[in-house]
XYZ file of C-alpha atoms in Angstrom:
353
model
C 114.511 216.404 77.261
C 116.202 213.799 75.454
C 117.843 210.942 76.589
C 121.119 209.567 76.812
C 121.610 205.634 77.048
C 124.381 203.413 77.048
C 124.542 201.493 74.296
C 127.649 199.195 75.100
C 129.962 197.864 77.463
C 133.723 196.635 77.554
C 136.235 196.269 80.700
C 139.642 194.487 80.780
C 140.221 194.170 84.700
C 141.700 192.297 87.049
C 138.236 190.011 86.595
C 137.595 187.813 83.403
C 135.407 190.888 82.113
C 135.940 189.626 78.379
C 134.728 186.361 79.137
C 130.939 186.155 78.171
C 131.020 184.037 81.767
C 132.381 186.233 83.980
C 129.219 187.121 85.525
C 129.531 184.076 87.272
C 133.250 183.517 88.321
C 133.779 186.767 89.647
C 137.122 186.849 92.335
C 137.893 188.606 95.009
C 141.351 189.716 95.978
C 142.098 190.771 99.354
C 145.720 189.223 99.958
C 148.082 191.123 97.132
C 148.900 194.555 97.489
C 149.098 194.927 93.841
C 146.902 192.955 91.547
C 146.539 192.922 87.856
C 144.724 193.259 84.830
C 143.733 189.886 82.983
C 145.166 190.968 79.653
C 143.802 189.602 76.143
C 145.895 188.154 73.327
C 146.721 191.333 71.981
C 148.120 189.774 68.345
C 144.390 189.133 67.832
C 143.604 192.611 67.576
C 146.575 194.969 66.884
C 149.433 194.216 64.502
C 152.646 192.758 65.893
C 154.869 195.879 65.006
C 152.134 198.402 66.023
C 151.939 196.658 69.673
C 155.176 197.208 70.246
C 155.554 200.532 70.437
C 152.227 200.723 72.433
C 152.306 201.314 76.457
C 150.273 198.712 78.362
C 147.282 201.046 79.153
C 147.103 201.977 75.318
C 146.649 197.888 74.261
C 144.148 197.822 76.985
C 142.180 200.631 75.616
C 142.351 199.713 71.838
C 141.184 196.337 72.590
C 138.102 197.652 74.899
C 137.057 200.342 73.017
C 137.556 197.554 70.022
C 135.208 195.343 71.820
C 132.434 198.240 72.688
C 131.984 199.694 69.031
C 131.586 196.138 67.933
C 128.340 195.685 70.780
C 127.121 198.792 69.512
C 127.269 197.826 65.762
C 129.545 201.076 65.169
C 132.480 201.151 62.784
C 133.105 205.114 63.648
C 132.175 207.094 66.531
C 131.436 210.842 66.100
C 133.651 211.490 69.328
C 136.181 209.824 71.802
C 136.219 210.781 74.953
C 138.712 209.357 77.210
C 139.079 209.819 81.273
C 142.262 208.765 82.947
C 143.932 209.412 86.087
C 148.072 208.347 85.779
C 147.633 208.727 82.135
C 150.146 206.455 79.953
C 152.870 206.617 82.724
C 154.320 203.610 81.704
C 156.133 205.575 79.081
C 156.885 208.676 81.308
C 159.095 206.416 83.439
C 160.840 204.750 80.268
C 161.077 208.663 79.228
C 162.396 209.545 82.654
C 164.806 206.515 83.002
C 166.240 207.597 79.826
C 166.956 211.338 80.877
C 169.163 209.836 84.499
C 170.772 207.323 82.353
C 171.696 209.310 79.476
C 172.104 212.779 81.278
C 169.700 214.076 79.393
C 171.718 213.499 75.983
C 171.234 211.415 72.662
C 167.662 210.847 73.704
C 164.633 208.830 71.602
C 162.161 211.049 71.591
C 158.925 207.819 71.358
C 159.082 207.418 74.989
C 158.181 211.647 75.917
C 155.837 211.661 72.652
C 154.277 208.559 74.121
C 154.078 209.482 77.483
C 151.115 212.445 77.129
C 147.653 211.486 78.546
C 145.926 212.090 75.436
C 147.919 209.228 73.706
C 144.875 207.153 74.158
C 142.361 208.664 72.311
C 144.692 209.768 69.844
C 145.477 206.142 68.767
C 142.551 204.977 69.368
C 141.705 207.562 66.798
C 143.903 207.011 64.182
C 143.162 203.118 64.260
C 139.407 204.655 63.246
C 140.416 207.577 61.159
C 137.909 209.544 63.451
C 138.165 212.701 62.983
C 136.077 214.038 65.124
C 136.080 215.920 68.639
C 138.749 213.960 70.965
C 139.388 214.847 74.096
C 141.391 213.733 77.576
C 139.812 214.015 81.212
C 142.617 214.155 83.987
C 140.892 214.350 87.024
C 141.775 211.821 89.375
C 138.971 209.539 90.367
C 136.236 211.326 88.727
C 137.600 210.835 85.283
C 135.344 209.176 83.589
C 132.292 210.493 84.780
C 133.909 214.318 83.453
C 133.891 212.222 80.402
C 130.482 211.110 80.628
C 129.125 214.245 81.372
C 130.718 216.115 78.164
C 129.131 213.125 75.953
C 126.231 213.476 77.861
C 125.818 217.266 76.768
C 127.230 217.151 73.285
C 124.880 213.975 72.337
C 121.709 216.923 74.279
C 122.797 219.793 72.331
C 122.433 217.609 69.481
C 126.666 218.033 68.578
C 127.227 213.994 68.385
C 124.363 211.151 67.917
C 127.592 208.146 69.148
C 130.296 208.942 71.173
C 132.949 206.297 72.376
C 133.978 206.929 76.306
C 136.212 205.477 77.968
C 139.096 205.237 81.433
C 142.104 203.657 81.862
C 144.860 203.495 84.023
C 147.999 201.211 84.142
C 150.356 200.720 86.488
C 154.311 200.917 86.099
C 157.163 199.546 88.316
C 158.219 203.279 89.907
C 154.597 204.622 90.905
C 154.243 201.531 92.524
C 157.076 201.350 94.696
C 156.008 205.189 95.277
C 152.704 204.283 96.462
C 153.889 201.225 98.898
C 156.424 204.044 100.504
C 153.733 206.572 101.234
C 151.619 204.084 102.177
C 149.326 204.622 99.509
C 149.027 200.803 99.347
C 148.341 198.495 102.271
C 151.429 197.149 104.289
C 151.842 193.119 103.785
C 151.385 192.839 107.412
C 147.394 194.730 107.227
C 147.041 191.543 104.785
C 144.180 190.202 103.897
C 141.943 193.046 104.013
C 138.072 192.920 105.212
C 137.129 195.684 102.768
C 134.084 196.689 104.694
C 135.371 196.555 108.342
C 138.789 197.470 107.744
C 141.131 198.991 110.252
C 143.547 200.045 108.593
C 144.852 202.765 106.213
C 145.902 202.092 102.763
C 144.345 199.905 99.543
C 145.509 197.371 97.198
C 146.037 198.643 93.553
C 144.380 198.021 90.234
C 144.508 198.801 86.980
C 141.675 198.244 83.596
C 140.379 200.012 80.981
C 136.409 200.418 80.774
C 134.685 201.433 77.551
C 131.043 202.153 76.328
C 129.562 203.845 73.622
C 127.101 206.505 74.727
C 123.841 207.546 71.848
C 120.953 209.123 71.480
C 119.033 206.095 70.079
C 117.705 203.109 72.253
C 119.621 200.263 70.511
C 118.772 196.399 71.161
C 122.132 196.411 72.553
C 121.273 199.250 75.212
C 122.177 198.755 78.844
C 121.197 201.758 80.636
C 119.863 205.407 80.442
C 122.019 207.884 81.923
C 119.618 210.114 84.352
C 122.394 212.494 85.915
C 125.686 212.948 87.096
C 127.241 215.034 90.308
C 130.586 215.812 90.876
C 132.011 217.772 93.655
C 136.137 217.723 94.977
C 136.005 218.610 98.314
C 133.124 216.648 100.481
C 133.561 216.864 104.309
C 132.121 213.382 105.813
C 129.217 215.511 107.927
C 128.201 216.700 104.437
C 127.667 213.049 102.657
C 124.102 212.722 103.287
C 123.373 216.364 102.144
C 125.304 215.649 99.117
C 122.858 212.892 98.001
C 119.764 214.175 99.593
C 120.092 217.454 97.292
C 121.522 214.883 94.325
C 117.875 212.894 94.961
C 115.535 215.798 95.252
C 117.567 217.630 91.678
C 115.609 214.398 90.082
C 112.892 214.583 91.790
C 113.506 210.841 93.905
C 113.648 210.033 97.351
C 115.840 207.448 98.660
C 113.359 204.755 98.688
C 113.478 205.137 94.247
C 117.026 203.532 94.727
C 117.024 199.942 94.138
C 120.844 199.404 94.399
C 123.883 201.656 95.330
C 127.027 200.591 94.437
C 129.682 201.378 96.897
C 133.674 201.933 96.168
C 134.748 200.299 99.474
C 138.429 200.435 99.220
C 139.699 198.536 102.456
C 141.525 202.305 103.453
C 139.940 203.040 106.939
C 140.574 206.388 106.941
C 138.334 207.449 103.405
C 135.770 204.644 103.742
C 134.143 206.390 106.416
C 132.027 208.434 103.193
C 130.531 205.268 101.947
C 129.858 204.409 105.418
C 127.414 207.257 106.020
C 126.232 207.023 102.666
C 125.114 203.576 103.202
C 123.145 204.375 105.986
C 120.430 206.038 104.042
C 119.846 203.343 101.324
C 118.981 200.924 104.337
C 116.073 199.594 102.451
C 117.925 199.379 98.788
C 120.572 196.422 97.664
C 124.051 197.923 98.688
C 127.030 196.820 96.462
C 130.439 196.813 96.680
C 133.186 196.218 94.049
C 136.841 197.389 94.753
C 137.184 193.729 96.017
C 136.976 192.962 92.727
C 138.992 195.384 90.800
C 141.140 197.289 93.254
C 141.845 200.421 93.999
C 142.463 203.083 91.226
C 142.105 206.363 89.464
C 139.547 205.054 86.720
C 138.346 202.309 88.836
C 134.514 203.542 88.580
C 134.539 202.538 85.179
C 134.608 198.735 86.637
C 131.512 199.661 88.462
C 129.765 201.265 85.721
C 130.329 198.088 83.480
C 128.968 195.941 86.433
C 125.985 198.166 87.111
C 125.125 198.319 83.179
C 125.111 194.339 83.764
C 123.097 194.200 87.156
C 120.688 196.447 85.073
C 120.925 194.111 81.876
C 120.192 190.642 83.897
C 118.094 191.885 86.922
C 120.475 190.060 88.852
C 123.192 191.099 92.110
C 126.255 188.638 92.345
C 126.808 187.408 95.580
C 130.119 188.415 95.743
C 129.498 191.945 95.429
C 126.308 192.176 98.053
C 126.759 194.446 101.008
C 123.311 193.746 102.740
C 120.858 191.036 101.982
C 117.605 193.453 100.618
C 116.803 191.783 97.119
C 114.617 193.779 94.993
C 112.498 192.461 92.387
C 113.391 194.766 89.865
C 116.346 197.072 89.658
C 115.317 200.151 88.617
C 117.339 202.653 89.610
C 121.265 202.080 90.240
C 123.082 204.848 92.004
C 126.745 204.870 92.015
C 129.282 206.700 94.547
C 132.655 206.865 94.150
C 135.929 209.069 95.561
C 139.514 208.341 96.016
C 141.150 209.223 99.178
C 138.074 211.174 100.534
C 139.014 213.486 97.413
C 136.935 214.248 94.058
C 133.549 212.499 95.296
C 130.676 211.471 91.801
C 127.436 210.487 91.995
C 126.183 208.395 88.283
C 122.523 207.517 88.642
C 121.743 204.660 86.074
C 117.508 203.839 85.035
C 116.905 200.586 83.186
C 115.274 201.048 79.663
């Protein structure tokens, strides 16, 4: 069968992630409740007038998915394929407002046409003039891997040789406040938060965009091969070690094949308990955790995916993100688990090329 690699890798996050140096000066964040993305000078890359009019999660996604075609030497992909979770809800609450305020008269329609999920890869397209299969994954936390896995087949069945994919999720004033009420997001008072040890329910909240460009071809810029993906919504926790020992035998591995796993460790007591029993069957690979890093969000496995196609690229673990202390001396295979809320669990298993 052929293969499916990874041929490039962007992320705006609440890191540096655009900084060639980031590697290095990765922080953690475990005192905010809400933390946000480091944004670029967006005048650099999208017209003044066009910028605008755009939502924050669309400038975030133009500008990574800018940065990814240019890794992968691509003016044109021959798909987008964009996962998000909240969608461009920036604009549904401006749309919203508007409605209350105006009861529901003389309304400026931007705002509701604006406020679809599929406003992402639509611009994203027309910047391109791609006119080619685009499509919108709304499934919660397993977003972008739905994404992945529809490039993933279309690039097998021979449909599309270069397919941008890419999540993204923003977050807007009214969700937020939301959230803190249904405690969704910690309480100030469960601040800081020992992400692996916590006692508490609740996370603190990110937002990014992730993009990579997906092929066929083994490029010089290629990060990773894409072995398989699992998804499954409803996991109870005395089914967690099933759910990877059947994942591991469907490739023919055992757990000792699995250099690193990368862990979404969210701080919220209640749902960590998965990655908890997980862990305990990669005792002998390098366990990794990130949402430290990038917070807690919808798309936030794209943030891991972009790290793991760098621990793949360098052969190297940052400190900051090391559960255990096993160091391998190469890293093979990366697996990576993530769910949100105990809810829509995914399993991406990454091979160096």
């Amino acid at each position: 069968m052929s293969a499916v690699y990874i041929n490039s890798a962007a992320c705006i996050s609440v890191q540096d992630t655009l900084n060639e140096n980031f590697f290095q000066n990765l922080q953690p964040e475990n005192s905010a409740q809400i933390v946000k993305a480091i944004e670029p000078n967006y005048k650099e890359f999208i017209p003044p007038a066009a910028s605008r009019r755009m939502s924050k999660t669309v400038k975030m996604s133009s500008v990574a998915s800018q940065y990814a075609l240019k890794e992968a030497g691509i003016e044109k992909p021959d798909a987008i394929i964009v996962g998000t979770g909240m969608g461009c809800s920036q604009d549904s609450e401006k749309f919203l407002k508007n409605v209350l305020e105006n009861n529901e008269e003389f309304l400026t329609p931007t705002f509701f046409i604006q406020s679809t999920h599929n406003t992402v890869s639509g611009q994203i397209a027309l910047g391109l003039q791609c006119h080619g299969y685009n499509f919108t994954y709304v499934n919660t936390s397993s977003s972008l891997e739905f994404s992945m896995l529809d490039a993933k087949l279309q690039i097998l069945d021979d449909e599309a040789s270069t397919i941008l994919v890419g999540s993204t999720d923003e977050q807007t004033e009214r969700t937020m406040e939301l959230y803190q009420l249904n405690n969704t997001i910690k309480k100030e008072e469960n601040l800081p938060v020992d992400y692996l040890n916590s006692k508490t329910d609740g996370v603190i909240w990110g937002e990014g965009a992730s993009f990579f460009v997906l092929g066929k071809e083994k490029t010089e810029s290629t990060y990773a091969k894409i072995t398989d993906i699992q998804i499954i919504n409803k996991l109870n926790v005395d089914e967690t070690k099933k759910f990877f020992e059947d994942f591991l035998a469907k490739n023919n591995l055992s757990n000792q094949h699995i250099d690193a796993v990368i862990l979404g460790f969210s701080g919220d007591s209640e749902s960590d308990v998965y990655y908890k029993n997980a862990s305990e069957l990669f005792l002998s690979s390098s366990l990794i955790y990130y949402k430290h890093l990038s917070g807690e969000f919808n798309t936030a496995s794209g943030f891991s995916t972009f790290m793991a196609c760098h621990i793949l690229k360098n052969q190297e673990i940052p400190k900051v993100m090391m559960i255990n202390d096993v160091n391998k001396k190469e890293i093979k295979n990366i697996l990576l688990y993530n769910h949100l809320g105990g809810n829509d669990h995914s399993l991406v298993l990454l091979e160096k090329v």
